[in-house]
Amino acid sequence: MRTMVFFDLPNIYAKDKRNYLMFRKYLLNEGFIMMQESVYSKIVMNSQQSELLLERLRKKAPKKGLIQVLTITEKQYSQIEYIIGEHNSKIIDSEDRLIVL
């Protein structure tokens, strides 16, 4: 499964910009990869892990702005169609980077 986060956070004032940067840094530390500006995705093992991730995101979300989360299967994710641009093959964005302990 894949959890995708879409966000539009204000960054006009210094405090808002700080909140934006902290949230973005949090996503990267959680293992999300940037698909494009303000769109991040992460591979999760199952829906239970996705729910736990969603709870953590709720706790770290800034007070202002819009944050949306979508969880889809890998099959659905693989059907993304690139109209303009190309898939960045430098980023290992598959189950190959998944480590099972």
Coordinates of N, CA, C and O in Angstrom, one line a residue:
M1 N 0.8 -1.2 0.0 CA 0.0 0.0 0.0 C 0.9 1.2 0.0 O 2.0 1.2 0.3
R2 N 0.3 2.3 -0.4 CA 1.0 3.6 -0.4 C 0.1 4.7 0.2 O -1.0 4.8 -0.1
T3 N 0.7 5.4 1.1 CA 0.1 6.6 1.7 C 0.6 7.8 1.0 O 1.8 8.1 1.0
M4 N -0.3 8.7 0.5 CA 0.1 9.9 -0.1 C -0.4 11.1 0.7 O -1.6 11.1 1.1
V5 N 0.4 12.1 0.8 CA 0.0 13.3 1.5 C 0.1 14.5 0.6 O 1.1 14.7 -0.1
F6 N -1.0 15.2 0.5 CA -1.1 16.4 -0.3 C -1.3 17.6 0.7 O -2.2 17.5 1.5
F7 N -0.5 18.6 0.5 CA -0.7 19.7 1.4 C -0.5 21.1 0.8 O 0.2 21.2 -0.2
D8 N -1.2 22.0 1.3 CA -1.1 23.4 0.9 C -1.1 24.3 2.2 O -2.1 24.5 2.8
L9 N 0.1 24.6 2.6 CA 0.2 25.4 3.9 C 0.7 26.8 3.6 O 1.5 27.0 2.7
P10 N 0.1 27.7 4.4 CA 0.6 29.1 4.2 C 2.0 29.3 4.6 O 2.5 28.6 5.5
N11 N 2.7 30.2 3.9 CA 4.1 30.5 4.2 C 4.5 31.9 3.9 O 5.6 32.3 3.5
I12 N 3.5 32.8 4.2 CA 3.7 34.2 4.0 C 4.5 34.8 5.2 O 5.5 35.5 5.1
Y13 N 3.9 34.5 6.4 CA 4.5 35.0 7.6 C 5.6 34.1 8.1 O 5.6 32.9 7.8
A14 N 6.6 34.6 8.9 CA 7.7 33.8 9.4 C 7.2 32.6 10.2 O 7.8 31.5 10.0
K15 N 6.2 32.7 11.0 CA 5.7 31.6 11.8 C 5.1 30.5 10.9 O 5.4 29.3 11.1
D16 N 4.4 31.0 9.9 CA 3.7 30.0 9.0 C 4.8 29.3 8.2 O 4.7 28.1 7.9
K17 N 5.8 30.0 7.7 CA 6.9 29.4 6.9 C 7.7 28.4 7.8 O 8.0 27.3 7.3
R18 N 7.9 28.7 9.1 CA 8.5 27.8 10.0 C 7.7 26.5 10.1 O 8.2 25.4 10.1
N19 N 6.4 26.7 10.3 CA 5.5 25.5 10.4 C 5.5 24.6 9.2 O 5.5 23.4 9.2
Y20 N 5.6 25.3 8.0 CA 5.6 24.6 6.7 C 6.9 23.8 6.6 O 6.9 22.6 6.3
L21 N 8.0 24.4 7.0 CA 9.3 23.7 6.9 C 9.4 22.6 7.9 O 10.0 21.5 7.6
M22 N 8.9 22.8 9.1 CA 8.9 21.7 10.1 C 8.1 20.5 9.7 O 8.4 19.4 9.9
F23 N 6.9 20.8 9.1 CA 6.0 19.7 8.6 C 6.7 18.9 7.4 O 6.7 17.7 7.4
R24 N 7.3 19.7 6.5 CA 8.0 19.0 5.4 C 9.2 18.2 5.9 O 9.3 17.0 5.5
K25 N 9.9 18.7 6.9 CA 11.0 18.0 7.5 C 10.5 16.7 8.2 O 11.1 15.6 8.1
Y26 N 9.4 16.8 8.9 CA 8.8 15.7 9.5 C 8.4 14.6 8.5 O 8.7 13.4 8.7
L27 N 7.8 15.0 7.4 CA 7.5 14.0 6.4 C 8.7 13.2 5.9 O 8.7 12.0 5.7
L28 N 9.8 14.0 5.6 CA 11.0 13.4 5.1 C 11.6 12.4 6.2 O 12.1 11.3 5.9
N29 N 11.6 12.8 7.5 CA 12.1 12.0 8.5 C 11.2 10.7 8.7 O 11.7 9.7 9.2
E30 N 9.9 10.8 8.4 CA 9.1 9.6 8.5 C 9.3 8.7 7.3 O 8.7 7.6 7.3
G31 N 10.1 9.1 6.3 CA 10.3 8.2 5.2 C 9.5 8.5 3.9 O 9.5 7.7 3.0
F32 N 8.9 9.6 3.9 CA 8.1 10.0 2.7 C 9.1 10.5 1.7 O 10.2 11.0 2.0
I33 N 8.7 10.3 0.4 CA 9.5 10.8 -0.7 C 8.7 11.9 -1.4 O 7.5 11.7 -1.5
M34 N 9.3 12.9 -1.9 CA 8.6 13.9 -2.6 C 8.4 13.5 -4.1 O 9.3 13.2 -4.8
M35 N 7.1 13.5 -4.4 CA 6.7 13.2 -5.8 C 6.7 14.5 -6.6 O 7.1 14.5 -7.8
Q36 N 6.2 15.5 -6.1 CA 6.3 16.9 -6.6 C 6.1 17.8 -5.4 O 5.8 17.4 -4.3
E37 N 6.2 19.1 -5.7 CA 6.1 20.1 -4.6 C 4.7 19.9 -3.9 O 3.7 19.9 -4.5
S38 N 4.8 19.7 -2.6 CA 3.6 19.5 -1.7 C 2.9 18.2 -1.9 O 1.7 18.1 -1.5
V39 N 3.5 17.2 -2.6 CA 2.9 15.9 -2.7 C 4.0 14.9 -2.3 O 5.0 14.8 -3.0
Y40 N 3.7 14.1 -1.3 CA 4.7 13.1 -0.8 C 4.0 11.8 -0.7 O 2.8 11.7 -0.4
S41 N 4.8 10.7 -0.8 CA 4.3 9.4 -0.7 C 5.2 8.5 0.1 O 6.4 8.7 0.2
K42 N 4.6 7.4 0.7 CA 5.4 6.5 1.5 C 4.7 5.1 1.4 O 3.5 5.0 1.4
I43 N 5.6 4.1 1.3 CA 5.1 2.7 1.2 C 4.8 2.3 2.7 O 5.6 2.5 3.6
V44 N 3.6 1.6 2.8 CA 3.2 1.1 4.1 C 2.8 -0.4 3.9 O 2.4 -0.8 2.8
M45 N 3.0 -1.2 5.0 CA 2.8 -2.6 4.8 C 1.3 -3.0 4.7 O 0.9 -3.9 4.0
N46 N 0.4 -2.3 5.5 CA -1.0 -2.7 5.5 C -1.8 -1.5 6.0 O -1.3 -0.4 6.4
S47 N -3.1 -1.7 6.1 CA -4.0 -0.6 6.5 C -3.8 -0.2 8.0 O -4.0 1.0 8.3
Q48 N -3.4 -1.1 8.8 CA -3.2 -0.8 10.2 C -2.0 0.1 10.3 O -2.0 1.1 11.1
Q49 N -0.9 -0.1 9.6 CA 0.3 0.7 9.7 C -0.1 2.1 9.1 O 0.4 3.1 9.6
S50 N -0.9 2.1 8.1 CA -1.4 3.4 7.5 C -2.2 4.2 8.5 O -2.0 5.4 8.6
E51 N -3.0 3.6 9.3 CA -3.8 4.3 10.3 C -2.9 4.8 11.4 O -3.1 6.0 11.9
L52 N -1.9 4.1 11.8 CA -0.9 4.6 12.8 C -0.2 5.8 12.3 O 0.1 6.8 13.0
L53 N 0.2 5.7 11.0 CA 0.9 6.9 10.4 C 0.0 8.1 10.3 O 0.4 9.2 10.6
L54 N -1.3 7.9 10.0 CA -2.3 8.9 10.0 C -2.4 9.6 11.3 O -2.5 10.8 11.4
E55 N -2.4 8.8 12.4 CA -2.5 9.4 13.7 C -1.3 10.3 14.0 O -1.4 11.4 14.6
R56 N -0.1 9.8 13.6 CA 1.1 10.6 13.9 C 1.1 11.9 13.0 O 1.5 13.0 13.5
L57 N 0.6 11.8 11.8 CA 0.4 13.0 11.0 C -0.5 14.0 11.6 O -0.3 15.2 11.5
R58 N -1.6 13.6 12.1 CA -2.6 14.5 12.8 C -1.9 15.2 13.9 O -2.2 16.4 14.1
K59 N -1.1 14.6 14.7 CA -0.4 15.2 15.8 C 0.6 16.3 15.3 O 0.8 17.3 16.0
K60 N 1.3 16.1 14.2 CA 2.3 17.0 13.7 C 1.8 18.0 12.7 O 2.5 18.9 12.3
A61 N 0.5 18.0 12.4 CA 0.0 18.9 11.4 C -0.1 20.3 12.0 O -0.5 20.5 13.1
P62 N 0.3 21.3 11.2 CA 0.1 22.7 11.6 C -1.4 23.1 11.7 O -2.2 22.4 11.2
K63 N -1.6 24.1 12.4 CA -3.0 24.6 12.7 C -3.7 25.2 11.5 O -4.9 25.1 11.3
K64 N -2.9 25.8 10.6 CA -3.4 26.5 9.4 C -3.1 25.6 8.1 O -2.1 24.9 8.1
G65 N -3.9 25.8 7.1 CA -3.7 25.2 5.8 C -4.6 24.0 5.5 O -5.6 23.8 6.2
L66 N -4.2 23.3 4.5 CA -4.9 22.1 4.1 C -4.0 20.9 3.9 O -3.0 21.0 3.2
I67 N -4.3 19.8 4.6 CA -3.5 18.6 4.4 C -4.5 17.5 4.1 O -5.5 17.3 4.9
Q68 N -4.3 16.7 3.1 CA -5.1 15.6 2.7 C -4.2 14.4 2.6 O -3.1 14.4 2.1
V69 N -4.8 13.2 2.9 CA -4.1 11.9 2.9 C -5.0 10.9 2.1 O -6.2 10.9 2.3
L70 N -4.3 10.2 1.3 CA -4.9 9.2 0.4 C -4.1 7.9 0.5 O -2.9 8.0 0.3
T71 N -4.7 6.8 0.8 CA -4.1 5.5 0.8 C -4.6 4.7 -0.3 O -5.8 4.5 -0.5
I72 N -3.6 4.2 -1.1 CA -4.0 3.4 -2.3 C -3.1 2.1 -2.4 O -2.1 2.1 -1.7
T73 N -3.5 1.2 -3.2 CA -2.7 0.0 -3.3 C -1.5 0.2 -4.3 O -1.5 1.2 -5.0
E74 N -0.5 -0.6 -4.3 CA 0.6 -0.5 -5.2 C 0.1 -0.7 -6.6 O 0.7 0.0 -7.5
K75 N -0.9 -1.5 -6.9 CA -1.4 -1.6 -8.2 C -2.0 -0.3 -8.7 O -1.7 0.1 -9.9
Q76 N -2.7 0.3 -7.9 CA -3.3 1.6 -8.3 C -2.2 2.7 -8.5 O -2.2 3.4 -9.4
Y77 N -1.2 2.7 -7.6 CA -0.1 3.6 -7.7 C 0.7 3.4 -9.0 O 1.1 4.3 -9.6
S78 N 0.9 2.1 -9.4 CA 1.7 1.8 -10.6 C 1.0 2.3 -11.9 O 1.6 2.4 -12.9
Q79 N -0.3 2.6 -11.8 CA -1.1 3.1 -12.9 C -1.0 4.6 -13.1 O -1.7 5.2 -13.9
I80 N -0.2 5.3 -12.3 CA 0.0 6.7 -12.5 C 0.5 7.0 -13.9 O 1.4 6.4 -14.4
E81 N -0.2 7.9 -14.6 CA 0.2 8.2 -16.0 C 0.9 9.6 -16.0 O 0.4 10.6 -15.4
Y82 N 2.1 9.6 -16.5 CA 2.9 10.9 -16.6 C 2.5 11.5 -17.9 O 2.8 11.0 -19.0
I83 N 1.9 12.7 -17.9 CA 1.5 13.4 -19.1 C 2.6 14.3 -19.6 O 3.0 14.3 -20.7
I84 N 3.2 15.0 -18.6 CA 4.4 15.8 -18.9 C 5.5 15.4 -17.9 O 5.1 15.3 -16.7
G85 N 6.7 15.3 -18.2 CA 7.7 14.9 -17.3 C 7.9 13.4 -17.3 O 7.3 12.6 -18.0
E86 N 8.9 13.0 -16.4 CA 9.2 11.6 -16.3 C 9.3 11.2 -14.9 O 9.6 12.0 -14.0
H87 N 9.2 9.9 -14.7 CA 9.4 9.3 -13.4 C 10.9 9.4 -13.0 O 11.7 9.1 -13.8
N88 N 11.2 9.9 -11.8 CA 12.6 10.0 -11.3 C 13.1 8.7 -10.9 O 12.8 8.1 -9.9
S89 N 13.9 8.1 -11.8 CA 14.4 6.7 -11.5 C 15.6 6.7 -10.6 O 16.1 5.6 -10.2
K90 N 16.1 7.9 -10.2 CA 17.2 7.9 -9.2 C 16.7 7.6 -7.8 O 17.5 7.2 -7.0
I91 N 15.4 7.8 -7.5 CA 14.9 7.5 -6.2 C 14.3 6.0 -6.2 O 13.6 5.7 -7.1
I92 N 14.8 5.2 -5.3 CA 14.2 3.9 -5.2 C 12.9 4.0 -4.6 O 12.7 4.2 -3.4
D93 N 11.9 3.9 -5.4 CA 10.5 4.1 -5.0 C 9.7 2.9 -5.2 O 8.7 2.9 -6.0
S94 N 10.1 1.8 -4.6 CA 9.4 0.6 -4.8 C 9.5 -0.3 -3.5 O 10.1 0.2 -2.5
E95 N 8.9 -1.4 -3.5 CA 9.0 -2.3 -2.4 C 10.5 -2.8 -2.1 O 10.7 -3.3 -1.0
D96 N 11.4 -2.6 -3.0 CA 12.8 -3.0 -2.9 C 13.4 -2.3 -1.7 O 14.3 -2.8 -1.1
R97 N 13.0 -1.0 -1.4 CA 13.6 -0.3 -0.2 C 12.9 -0.6 1.1 O 13.2 -0.1 2.1
L98 N 11.9 -1.5 1.1 CA 11.2 -1.9 2.2 C 12.0 -3.0 3.0 O 12.4 -4.0 2.5
I99 N 12.2 -2.7 4.3 CA 12.9 -3.7 5.1 C 12.0 -4.3 6.1 O 11.3 -3.6 6.9
V100 N 11.9 -5.6 6.2 CA 11.0 -6.3 7.1 C 11.9 -6.9 8.2 O 12.8 -7.6 7.9
L101 N 11.6 -6.5 9.4 CA 12.4 -7.0 10.6 C 11.7 -8.2 11.2 O 10.6 -8.3 11.3

